[in-house]
């Protein structure tokens, strides 16, 4: 069967790979729907425009394209960041291939988005590191709690033999400090009970969080809500999930304490075909907690969910670790993006858990 030009165009239109075809002046001749979606542009409006109008920053890309035309050699760039006119940034692999047509050099640009795969790798690495850290903490907690129990018991026995008030004060201090250390170790271990799920309206938990944060901040923070009312009930442990949401929201509220016009936004949405770890879920619920505070220092990004890691001098570093453990128990994950003036934590929970 002969392949016609219309069939060729149909094939290109249905490819998942983003394709752009440019002439020797680097003006767009053809763009397939995958590229339109990736670059967030309209093919009808963009055809005939120079490449400088398709991206926000093109100096390096134009240099590569002109080199490819002059040398006749393809060029590939791995993990390149392209800035879109819409303001976003995408991490991609791209290949520029010279194509001679009617003695006029043209360029075929293939773009493969990597953000989703990089996110999956990052999330899997975080889950793996946290599992390793949790095992290490459990072993360490066992080694710490055993002698703490012995110290506390010895102090109690000693206090019974003493009738000297100043010495009893010392034994009381020993007992109080061992209790404090034991409680700290228990908090490091995270949730001690398995989830007891039931059908729960996620917006009821967010409204409880809203009221608690409003009271704690004495209404100094402008809190807005943007809910998707079509989200069905989730099969979750309501109290545990409430604690996870509240921990993140409280951190956000504390981060904007010194920010003029402090704002906190709670958002719910659904997303289809979302991968968590090795599992692909048909539908997930996303809970965004957004603040306009100073942001999280880049040096903390990789370790933020580890126990005892905090961006605040007075922070315990346990709130986010505890929240991540709870969400993991529900087969979900927590992601975040942060820059000064815009920090977003996203709790992602598979909807398929519903019974």
mmCIF file of C-alpha atoms in Angstrom:
data_model
loop_
_atom_site.group_PDB
_atom_site.id
_atom_site.type_symbol
_atom_site.label_atom_id
_atom_site.label_comp_id
_atom_site.label_asym_id
_atom_site.label_seq_id
_atom_site.Cartn_x
_atom_site.Cartn_y
_atom_site.Cartn_z
ATOM 1 C CA UNK A 1 0.000 0.000 0.000
ATOM 2 C CA UNK A 2 1.345 3.397 -0.956
ATOM 3 C CA UNK A 3 1.792 5.825 1.899
ATOM 4 C CA UNK A 4 0.355 9.197 0.963
ATOM 5 C CA UNK A 5 1.295 12.640 2.217
ATOM 6 C CA UNK A 6 -1.918 12.811 4.259
ATOM 7 C CA UNK A 7 -1.071 9.482 5.889
ATOM 8 C CA UNK A 8 2.411 10.764 6.739
ATOM 9 C CA UNK A 9 0.896 13.846 8.351
ATOM 10 C CA UNK A 10 -1.576 11.696 10.268
ATOM 11 C CA UNK A 11 1.274 9.550 11.601
ATOM 12 C CA UNK A 12 3.226 12.623 12.722
ATOM 13 C CA UNK A 13 0.136 14.091 14.366
ATOM 14 C CA UNK A 14 -0.357 10.950 16.437
ATOM 15 C CA UNK A 15 3.230 10.549 17.625
ATOM 16 C CA UNK A 16 3.831 11.055 21.342
ATOM 17 C CA UNK A 17 7.234 12.582 20.487
ATOM 18 C CA UNK A 18 7.136 16.359 20.072
ATOM 19 C CA UNK A 19 8.260 17.334 16.548
ATOM 20 C CA UNK A 20 9.058 20.721 15.041
ATOM 21 C CA UNK A 21 10.116 21.324 11.427
ATOM 22 C CA UNK A 22 11.956 24.578 10.683
ATOM 23 C CA UNK A 23 13.326 26.181 7.512
ATOM 24 C CA UNK A 24 16.820 27.563 6.980
ATOM 25 C CA UNK A 25 15.776 30.859 8.609
ATOM 26 C CA UNK A 26 14.658 28.923 11.688
ATOM 27 C CA UNK A 27 11.004 29.684 11.015
ATOM 28 C CA UNK A 28 8.450 27.077 12.000
ATOM 29 C CA UNK A 29 7.009 25.082 9.079
ATOM 30 C CA UNK A 30 5.268 22.275 10.974
ATOM 31 C CA UNK A 31 4.499 21.329 14.556
ATOM 32 C CA UNK A 32 2.649 18.233 15.736
ATOM 33 C CA UNK A 33 0.061 18.184 18.568
ATOM 34 C CA UNK A 34 2.548 16.666 21.055
ATOM 35 C CA UNK A 35 4.846 19.651 20.551
ATOM 36 C CA UNK A 36 1.940 22.082 20.842
ATOM 37 C CA UNK A 37 1.008 20.537 24.181
ATOM 38 C CA UNK A 38 4.586 20.463 25.439
ATOM 39 C CA UNK A 39 5.401 24.046 24.460
ATOM 40 C CA UNK A 40 1.904 25.326 25.338
ATOM 41 C CA UNK A 41 1.482 27.070 21.983
ATOM 42 C CA UNK A 42 -0.951 26.970 19.067
ATOM 43 C CA UNK A 43 0.347 25.410 15.858
ATOM 44 C CA UNK A 44 -1.958 27.531 13.714
ATOM 45 C CA UNK A 45 -0.684 30.767 15.230
ATOM 46 C CA UNK A 46 2.952 29.693 15.472
ATOM 47 C CA UNK A 47 3.604 28.444 11.927
ATOM 48 C CA UNK A 48 5.786 30.945 10.100
ATOM 49 C CA UNK A 49 7.161 32.431 13.297
ATOM 50 C CA UNK A 50 10.906 32.323 14.076
ATOM 51 C CA UNK A 51 12.114 29.971 16.782
ATOM 52 C CA UNK A 52 12.807 32.990 19.005
ATOM 53 C CA UNK A 53 9.034 33.462 19.295
ATOM 54 C CA UNK A 54 8.413 29.862 20.347
ATOM 55 C CA UNK A 55 10.611 29.886 23.467
ATOM 56 C CA UNK A 56 11.390 32.499 26.098
ATOM 57 C CA UNK A 57 15.165 31.969 25.849
ATOM 58 C CA UNK A 58 16.703 30.724 22.582
ATOM 59 C CA UNK A 59 20.301 31.955 22.406
ATOM 60 C CA UNK A 60 21.851 28.524 22.973
ATOM 61 C CA UNK A 61 19.200 26.720 20.907
ATOM 62 C CA UNK A 62 19.632 29.036 17.909
ATOM 63 C CA UNK A 63 23.408 28.564 18.064
ATOM 64 C CA UNK A 64 22.951 24.788 18.005
ATOM 65 C CA UNK A 65 20.529 24.987 15.087
ATOM 66 C CA UNK A 66 22.778 27.180 12.954
ATOM 67 C CA UNK A 67 25.747 24.875 13.672
ATOM 68 C CA UNK A 68 23.657 21.887 12.584
ATOM 69 C CA UNK A 69 22.696 23.614 9.325
ATOM 70 C CA UNK A 70 26.286 24.619 8.535
ATOM 71 C CA UNK A 71 27.910 21.294 9.411
ATOM 72 C CA UNK A 72 25.101 19.018 8.271
ATOM 73 C CA UNK A 73 25.501 17.049 11.497
ATOM 74 C CA UNK A 74 22.763 16.260 14.035
ATOM 75 C CA UNK A 75 23.060 17.541 17.557
ATOM 76 C CA UNK A 76 21.633 16.045 20.768
ATOM 77 C CA UNK A 77 21.338 17.699 24.161
ATOM 78 C CA UNK A 78 20.445 15.773 27.316
ATOM 79 C CA UNK A 79 18.533 17.177 30.282
ATOM 80 C CA UNK A 80 18.280 20.645 28.795
ATOM 81 C CA UNK A 81 16.027 23.224 30.389
ATOM 82 C CA UNK A 82 13.802 25.135 27.982
ATOM 83 C CA UNK A 83 11.901 28.209 29.084
ATOM 84 C CA UNK A 84 8.415 28.635 27.696
ATOM 85 C CA UNK A 85 6.699 31.884 26.790
ATOM 86 C CA UNK A 86 3.987 30.934 29.275
ATOM 87 C CA UNK A 87 6.569 31.331 32.057
ATOM 88 C CA UNK A 88 7.138 27.640 32.769
ATOM 89 C CA UNK A 89 10.305 25.596 32.431
ATOM 90 C CA UNK A 90 10.608 22.080 31.007
ATOM 91 C CA UNK A 91 13.469 19.599 31.298
ATOM 92 C CA UNK A 92 13.899 17.764 28.001
ATOM 93 C CA UNK A 93 16.176 15.767 25.749
ATOM 94 C CA UNK A 94 16.202 17.246 22.263
ATOM 95 C CA UNK A 95 17.776 16.352 18.936
ATOM 96 C CA UNK A 96 18.236 18.716 15.988
ATOM 97 C CA UNK A 97 18.694 16.937 12.648
ATOM 98 C CA UNK A 98 19.484 18.725 9.331
ATOM 99 C CA UNK A 99 17.222 17.675 6.457
ATOM 100 C CA UNK A 100 17.975 18.782 2.890
ATOM 101 C CA UNK A 101 14.779 19.347 0.948
ATOM 102 C CA UNK A 102 14.690 20.998 -2.499
ATOM 103 C CA UNK A 103 18.315 22.025 -1.931
ATOM 104 C CA UNK A 104 17.203 24.105 1.038
ATOM 105 C CA UNK A 105 18.521 23.035 4.427
ATOM 106 C CA UNK A 106 15.802 22.473 6.983
ATOM 107 C CA UNK A 107 15.795 21.215 10.544
ATOM 108 C CA UNK A 108 13.817 18.519 12.319
ATOM 109 C CA UNK A 109 13.697 19.022 16.089
ATOM 110 C CA UNK A 110 12.615 16.107 18.305
ATOM 111 C CA UNK A 111 11.834 16.931 21.917
ATOM 112 C CA UNK A 112 11.391 14.326 24.658
ATOM 113 C CA UNK A 113 10.016 15.703 27.971
ATOM 114 C CA UNK A 114 11.785 14.350 31.058
ATOM 115 C CA UNK A 115 10.075 16.080 33.962
ATOM 116 C CA UNK A 116 7.671 13.197 34.612
ATOM 117 C CA UNK A 117 10.430 10.568 34.540
ATOM 118 C CA UNK A 118 12.762 12.696 36.650
ATOM 119 C CA UNK A 119 9.951 13.182 39.177
ATOM 120 C CA UNK A 120 9.301 9.430 39.303
ATOM 121 C CA UNK A 121 13.022 8.758 39.840
ATOM 122 C CA UNK A 122 13.231 11.449 42.506
ATOM 123 C CA UNK A 123 10.146 10.207 44.319
ATOM 124 C CA UNK A 124 11.397 6.621 44.224
ATOM 125 C CA UNK A 125 14.791 7.723 45.564
ATOM 126 C CA UNK A 126 13.100 9.662 48.388
ATOM 127 C CA UNK A 127 10.930 6.667 49.284
ATOM 128 C CA UNK A 128 13.973 4.386 49.260
ATOM 129 C CA UNK A 129 16.030 6.764 51.409
ATOM 130 C CA UNK A 130 13.183 7.192 53.850
ATOM 131 C CA UNK A 131 12.708 3.440 54.161
ATOM 132 C CA UNK A 132 16.416 3.078 54.889
ATOM 133 C CA UNK A 133 16.322 5.962 57.364
ATOM 134 C CA UNK A 134 13.263 4.507 59.084
ATOM 135 C CA UNK A 135 14.982 1.137 59.528
ATOM 136 C CA UNK A 136 18.054 2.850 60.915
ATOM 137 C CA UNK A 137 15.957 4.913 63.346
ATOM 138 C CA UNK A 138 14.091 1.816 64.535
ATOM 139 C CA UNK A 139 17.351 0.071 65.324
ATOM 140 C CA UNK A 140 18.743 3.172 66.996
ATOM 141 C CA UNK A 141 15.519 3.718 68.953
ATOM 142 C CA UNK A 142 15.698 0.175 70.320
ATOM 143 C CA UNK A 143 19.284 0.731 71.491
ATOM 144 C CA UNK A 144 18.353 4.068 73.101
ATOM 145 C CA UNK A 145 15.065 3.123 74.778
ATOM 146 C CA UNK A 146 16.460 0.079 76.572
ATOM 147 C CA UNK A 147 19.048 1.999 78.636
ATOM 148 C CA UNK A 148 16.579 4.897 79.096
ATOM 149 C CA UNK A 149 14.167 2.453 80.732
ATOM 150 C CA UNK A 150 16.961 1.258 83.013
ATOM 151 C CA UNK A 151 17.946 4.823 83.937
ATOM 152 C CA UNK A 152 14.345 5.776 84.708
ATOM 153 C CA UNK A 153 13.753 2.666 86.832
ATOM 154 C CA UNK A 154 16.965 3.226 88.756
ATOM 155 C CA UNK A 155 16.049 6.854 89.411
ATOM 156 C CA UNK A 156 12.623 5.801 90.707
ATOM 157 C CA UNK A 157 14.148 3.229 93.061
ATOM 158 C CA UNK A 158 16.696 5.748 94.275
ATOM 159 C CA UNK A 159 14.017 8.379 94.929
ATOM 160 C CA UNK A 160 12.204 5.943 97.259
ATOM 161 C CA UNK A 161 15.304 5.610 99.405
ATOM 162 C CA UNK A 162 15.908 9.343 99.699
ATOM 163 C CA UNK A 163 14.311 11.717 102.160
ATOM 164 C CA UNK A 164 16.441 14.699 101.185
ATOM 165 C CA UNK A 165 14.352 17.189 99.121
ATOM 166 C CA UNK A 166 17.259 18.608 97.027
ATOM 167 C CA UNK A 167 18.374 15.084 96.101
ATOM 168 C CA UNK A 168 14.791 14.094 95.215
ATOM 169 C CA UNK A 169 14.698 17.071 92.871
ATOM 170 C CA UNK A 170 17.674 15.614 91.019
ATOM 171 C CA UNK A 171 16.042 12.204 90.659
ATOM 172 C CA UNK A 172 12.858 13.881 89.410
ATOM 173 C CA UNK A 173 14.913 15.691 86.782
ATOM 174 C CA UNK A 174 16.429 12.372 85.678
ATOM 175 C CA UNK A 175 12.956 10.807 85.344
ATOM 176 C CA UNK A 176 11.544 13.828 83.459
ATOM 177 C CA UNK A 177 14.458 13.958 81.020
ATOM 178 C CA UNK A 178 14.339 10.215 80.301
ATOM 179 C CA UNK A 179 10.592 10.572 79.640
ATOM 180 C CA UNK A 180 11.300 13.481 77.288
ATOM 181 C CA UNK A 181 13.930 11.495 75.389
ATOM 182 C CA UNK A 182 11.625 8.482 75.163
ATOM 183 C CA UNK A 183 8.847 10.680 73.734
ATOM 184 C CA UNK A 184 11.300 12.142 71.209
ATOM 185 C CA UNK A 185 12.355 8.675 70.064
ATOM 186 C CA UNK A 186 8.686 7.687 69.693
ATOM 187 C CA UNK A 187 8.077 10.755 67.528
ATOM 188 C CA UNK A 188 11.102 9.874 65.390
ATOM 189 C CA UNK A 189 9.546 6.474 64.720
ATOM 190 C CA UNK A 190 6.496 8.135 63.175
ATOM 191 C CA UNK A 191 2.960 6.707 63.239
ATOM 192 C CA UNK A 192 2.872 3.683 65.511
ATOM 193 C CA UNK A 193 -0.507 2.323 64.378
ATOM 194 C CA UNK A 194 -1.795 1.054 61.065
ATOM 195 C CA UNK A 195 -4.339 3.281 59.285
ATOM 196 C CA UNK A 196 -7.988 2.630 60.104
ATOM 197 C CA UNK A 197 -9.584 3.851 56.881
ATOM 198 C CA UNK A 198 -13.148 4.893 56.315
ATOM 199 C CA UNK A 199 -14.924 6.905 53.638
ATOM 200 C CA UNK A 200 -13.961 10.540 54.252
ATOM 201 C CA UNK A 201 -14.710 13.862 52.600
ATOM 202 C CA UNK A 202 -11.280 15.427 52.109
ATOM 203 C CA UNK A 203 -12.765 18.923 52.198
ATOM 204 C CA UNK A 204 -14.006 18.398 55.737
ATOM 205 C CA UNK A 205 -10.387 17.804 56.800
ATOM 206 C CA UNK A 206 -9.252 20.908 54.926
ATOM 207 C CA UNK A 207 -11.960 23.012 56.551
ATOM 208 C CA UNK A 208 -10.845 21.797 59.990
ATOM 209 C CA UNK A 209 -7.279 22.704 59.040
ATOM 210 C CA UNK A 210 -8.427 26.127 57.823
ATOM 211 C CA UNK A 211 -10.165 26.904 61.120
ATOM 212 C CA UNK A 212 -7.234 25.711 63.246
ATOM 213 C CA UNK A 213 -4.688 27.751 61.265
ATOM 214 C CA UNK A 214 -6.967 30.788 61.349
ATOM 215 C CA UNK A 215 -7.212 30.566 65.151
ATOM 216 C CA UNK A 216 -3.467 29.952 65.653
ATOM 217 C CA UNK A 217 -2.508 32.886 63.412
ATOM 218 C CA UNK A 218 -5.083 35.150 65.080
ATOM 219 C CA UNK A 219 -6.434 35.925 61.575
ATOM 220 C CA UNK A 220 -3.172 37.592 60.529
ATOM 221 C CA UNK A 221 -2.966 35.311 57.480
ATOM 222 C CA UNK A 222 -5.292 35.569 54.504
ATOM 223 C CA UNK A 223 -6.409 31.965 53.886
ATOM 224 C CA UNK A 224 -8.217 31.157 50.643
ATOM 225 C CA UNK A 225 -9.732 27.864 49.483
ATOM 226 C CA UNK A 226 -10.128 26.588 45.948
ATOM 227 C CA UNK A 227 -11.843 23.203 46.088
ATOM 228 C CA UNK A 228 -13.046 20.845 43.378
ATOM 229 C CA UNK A 229 -16.497 19.827 44.674
ATOM 230 C CA UNK A 230 -16.667 16.845 42.303
ATOM 231 C CA UNK A 231 -13.975 14.916 44.223
ATOM 232 C CA UNK A 232 -15.573 11.818 45.755
ATOM 233 C CA UNK A 233 -14.942 10.576 49.280
ATOM 234 C CA UNK A 234 -11.582 8.924 49.951
ATOM 235 C CA UNK A 235 -10.962 5.667 51.792
ATOM 236 C CA UNK A 236 -8.442 7.009 54.309
ATOM 237 C CA UNK A 237 -7.716 7.234 58.011
ATOM 238 C CA UNK A 238 -9.267 10.643 58.641
ATOM 239 C CA UNK A 239 -7.356 11.469 61.844
ATOM 240 C CA UNK A 240 -3.956 10.471 60.475
ATOM 241 C CA UNK A 241 -4.524 12.344 57.200
ATOM 242 C CA UNK A 242 -5.775 15.354 59.138
ATOM 243 C CA UNK A 243 -2.498 15.354 61.078
ATOM 244 C CA UNK A 244 -0.464 15.194 57.851
ATOM 245 C CA UNK A 245 -2.376 18.075 56.256
ATOM 246 C CA UNK A 246 -2.234 20.158 59.422
ATOM 247 C CA UNK A 247 1.529 19.633 59.861
ATOM 248 C CA UNK A 248 2.188 20.991 56.368
ATOM 249 C CA UNK A 249 -0.306 23.844 56.681
ATOM 250 C CA UNK A 250 1.106 24.870 60.068
ATOM 251 C CA UNK A 251 4.647 24.913 58.634
ATOM 252 C CA UNK A 252 3.383 27.123 55.801
ATOM 253 C CA UNK A 253 1.627 29.455 58.247
ATOM 254 C CA UNK A 254 4.757 29.750 60.380
ATOM 255 C CA UNK A 255 6.888 30.463 57.299
ATOM 256 C CA UNK A 256 4.773 33.519 56.373
ATOM 257 C CA UNK A 257 4.615 34.931 59.921
ATOM 258 C CA UNK A 258 6.902 37.841 58.968
ATOM 259 C CA UNK A 259 5.694 38.191 55.366
ATOM 260 C CA UNK A 260 3.694 41.300 54.392
ATOM 261 C CA UNK A 261 0.244 40.368 53.060
ATOM 262 C CA UNK A 262 0.773 36.775 54.189
ATOM 263 C CA UNK A 263 -1.401 34.348 52.241
ATOM 264 C CA UNK A 264 -2.095 30.637 52.432
ATOM 265 C CA UNK A 265 -4.087 28.800 49.759
ATOM 266 C CA UNK A 266 -5.683 25.344 49.974
ATOM 267 C CA UNK A 267 -6.455 23.744 46.595
ATOM 268 C CA UNK A 268 -7.914 20.356 45.606
ATOM 269 C CA UNK A 269 -7.846 18.852 42.135
ATOM 270 C CA UNK A 270 -7.770 15.438 40.453
ATOM 271 C CA UNK A 271 -5.265 14.189 37.881
ATOM 272 C CA UNK A 272 -5.441 11.196 35.588
ATOM 273 C CA UNK A 273 -2.753 8.619 34.814
ATOM 274 C CA UNK A 274 -0.354 9.533 37.600
ATOM 275 C CA UNK A 275 2.638 7.372 38.545
ATOM 276 C CA UNK A 276 3.629 6.867 42.192
ATOM 277 C CA UNK A 277 6.671 4.647 42.663
ATOM 278 C CA UNK A 278 6.184 1.651 40.362
ATOM 279 C CA UNK A 279 2.389 1.964 40.204
ATOM 280 C CA UNK A 280 0.398 3.942 37.677
ATOM 281 C CA UNK A 281 -2.953 5.173 38.990
ATOM 282 C CA UNK A 282 -5.939 6.007 36.840
ATOM 283 C CA UNK A 283 -6.966 8.882 39.084
ATOM 284 C CA UNK A 284 -5.363 10.665 42.043
ATOM 285 C CA UNK A 285 -6.441 13.489 44.317
ATOM 286 C CA UNK A 286 -3.997 16.376 44.707
ATOM 287 C CA UNK A 287 -4.102 18.672 47.737
ATOM 288 C CA UNK A 288 -1.989 21.812 47.280
ATOM 289 C CA UNK A 289 -0.927 23.945 50.241
ATOM 290 C CA UNK A 290 0.577 27.169 48.875
ATOM 291 C CA UNK A 291 2.170 30.085 50.709
ATOM 292 C CA UNK A 292 3.918 33.314 49.709
ATOM 293 C CA UNK A 293 6.698 33.063 52.297
ATOM 294 C CA UNK A 294 10.467 33.325 51.753
ATOM 295 C CA UNK A 295 10.723 29.772 50.378
ATOM 296 C CA UNK A 296 12.802 26.773 51.367
ATOM 297 C CA UNK A 297 16.599 27.163 51.097
ATOM 298 C CA UNK A 298 17.878 25.087 48.135
ATOM 299 C CA UNK A 299 20.381 23.351 50.430
ATOM 300 C CA UNK A 300 17.466 21.697 52.262
ATOM 301 C CA UNK A 301 15.519 20.475 49.228
ATOM 302 C CA UNK A 302 17.020 16.995 49.091
ATOM 303 C CA UNK A 303 16.803 16.332 52.847
ATOM 304 C CA UNK A 304 13.587 18.155 53.739
ATOM 305 C CA UNK A 305 11.543 15.060 54.634
ATOM 306 C CA UNK A 306 14.254 13.460 56.770
ATOM 307 C CA UNK A 307 13.757 13.499 60.556
ATOM 308 C CA UNK A 308 15.370 16.382 62.480
ATOM 309 C CA UNK A 309 15.762 18.506 59.305
ATOM 310 C CA UNK A 310 14.117 21.921 59.579
ATOM 311 C CA UNK A 311 14.394 25.289 57.863
ATOM 312 C CA UNK A 312 13.437 27.145 61.048
ATOM 313 C CA UNK A 313 15.749 27.664 64.042
ATOM 314 C CA UNK A 314 12.955 26.615 66.420
ATOM 315 C CA UNK A 315 11.680 23.727 64.261
ATOM 316 C CA UNK A 316 11.820 20.106 65.431
ATOM 317 C CA UNK A 317 12.185 18.701 61.922
ATOM 318 C CA UNK A 318 9.591 16.011 62.631
ATOM 319 C CA UNK A 319 6.391 17.461 61.165
ATOM 320 C CA UNK A 320 7.149 16.821 57.490
ATOM 321 C CA UNK A 321 8.723 13.436 58.160
ATOM 322 C CA UNK A 322 5.616 12.409 60.107
ATOM 323 C CA UNK A 323 3.334 13.702 57.322
ATOM 324 C CA UNK A 324 5.272 11.832 54.641
ATOM 325 C CA UNK A 325 5.046 8.595 56.651
ATOM 326 C CA UNK A 326 1.272 8.965 56.950
ATOM 327 C CA UNK A 327 0.808 9.660 53.245
ATOM 328 C CA UNK A 328 3.060 6.703 52.351
ATOM 329 C CA UNK A 329 0.824 4.478 54.478
ATOM 330 C CA UNK A 330 -1.985 5.556 52.133
ATOM 331 C CA UNK A 331 0.144 4.647 49.055
ATOM 332 C CA UNK A 332 0.583 8.323 48.209
ATOM 333 C CA UNK A 333 3.400 10.843 48.276
ATOM 334 C CA UNK A 334 4.184 14.474 49.046
ATOM 335 C CA UNK A 335 5.958 16.729 46.554
ATOM 336 C CA UNK A 336 7.021 20.344 46.816
ATOM 337 C CA UNK A 337 8.243 23.243 44.698
ATOM 338 C CA UNK A 338 9.683 26.333 46.303
ATOM 339 C CA UNK A 339 11.045 29.712 45.379
ATOM 340 C CA UNK A 340 10.838 33.032 47.232
ATOM 341 C CA UNK A 341 7.215 34.138 47.300
ATOM 342 C CA UNK A 342 5.774 30.825 46.098
ATOM 343 C CA UNK A 343 6.074 27.523 47.958
ATOM 344 C CA UNK A 344 3.726 24.664 47.095
ATOM 345 C CA UNK A 345 3.399 21.346 48.931
ATOM 346 C CA UNK A 346 1.269 18.761 47.144
ATOM 347 C CA UNK A 347 -0.243 15.713 48.838
ATOM 348 C CA UNK A 348 -1.128 13.068 46.247
ATOM 349 C CA UNK A 349 -3.473 10.196 47.161
ATOM 350 C CA UNK A 350 -4.694 7.463 44.785
ATOM 351 C CA UNK A 351 -8.453 7.481 44.403
ATOM 352 C CA UNK A 352 -8.572 3.738 43.658
ATOM 353 C CA UNK A 353 -8.342 3.026 47.394
ATOM 354 C CA UNK A 354 -12.011 3.875 47.704
ATOM 355 C CA UNK A 355 -14.101 0.820 48.695
#
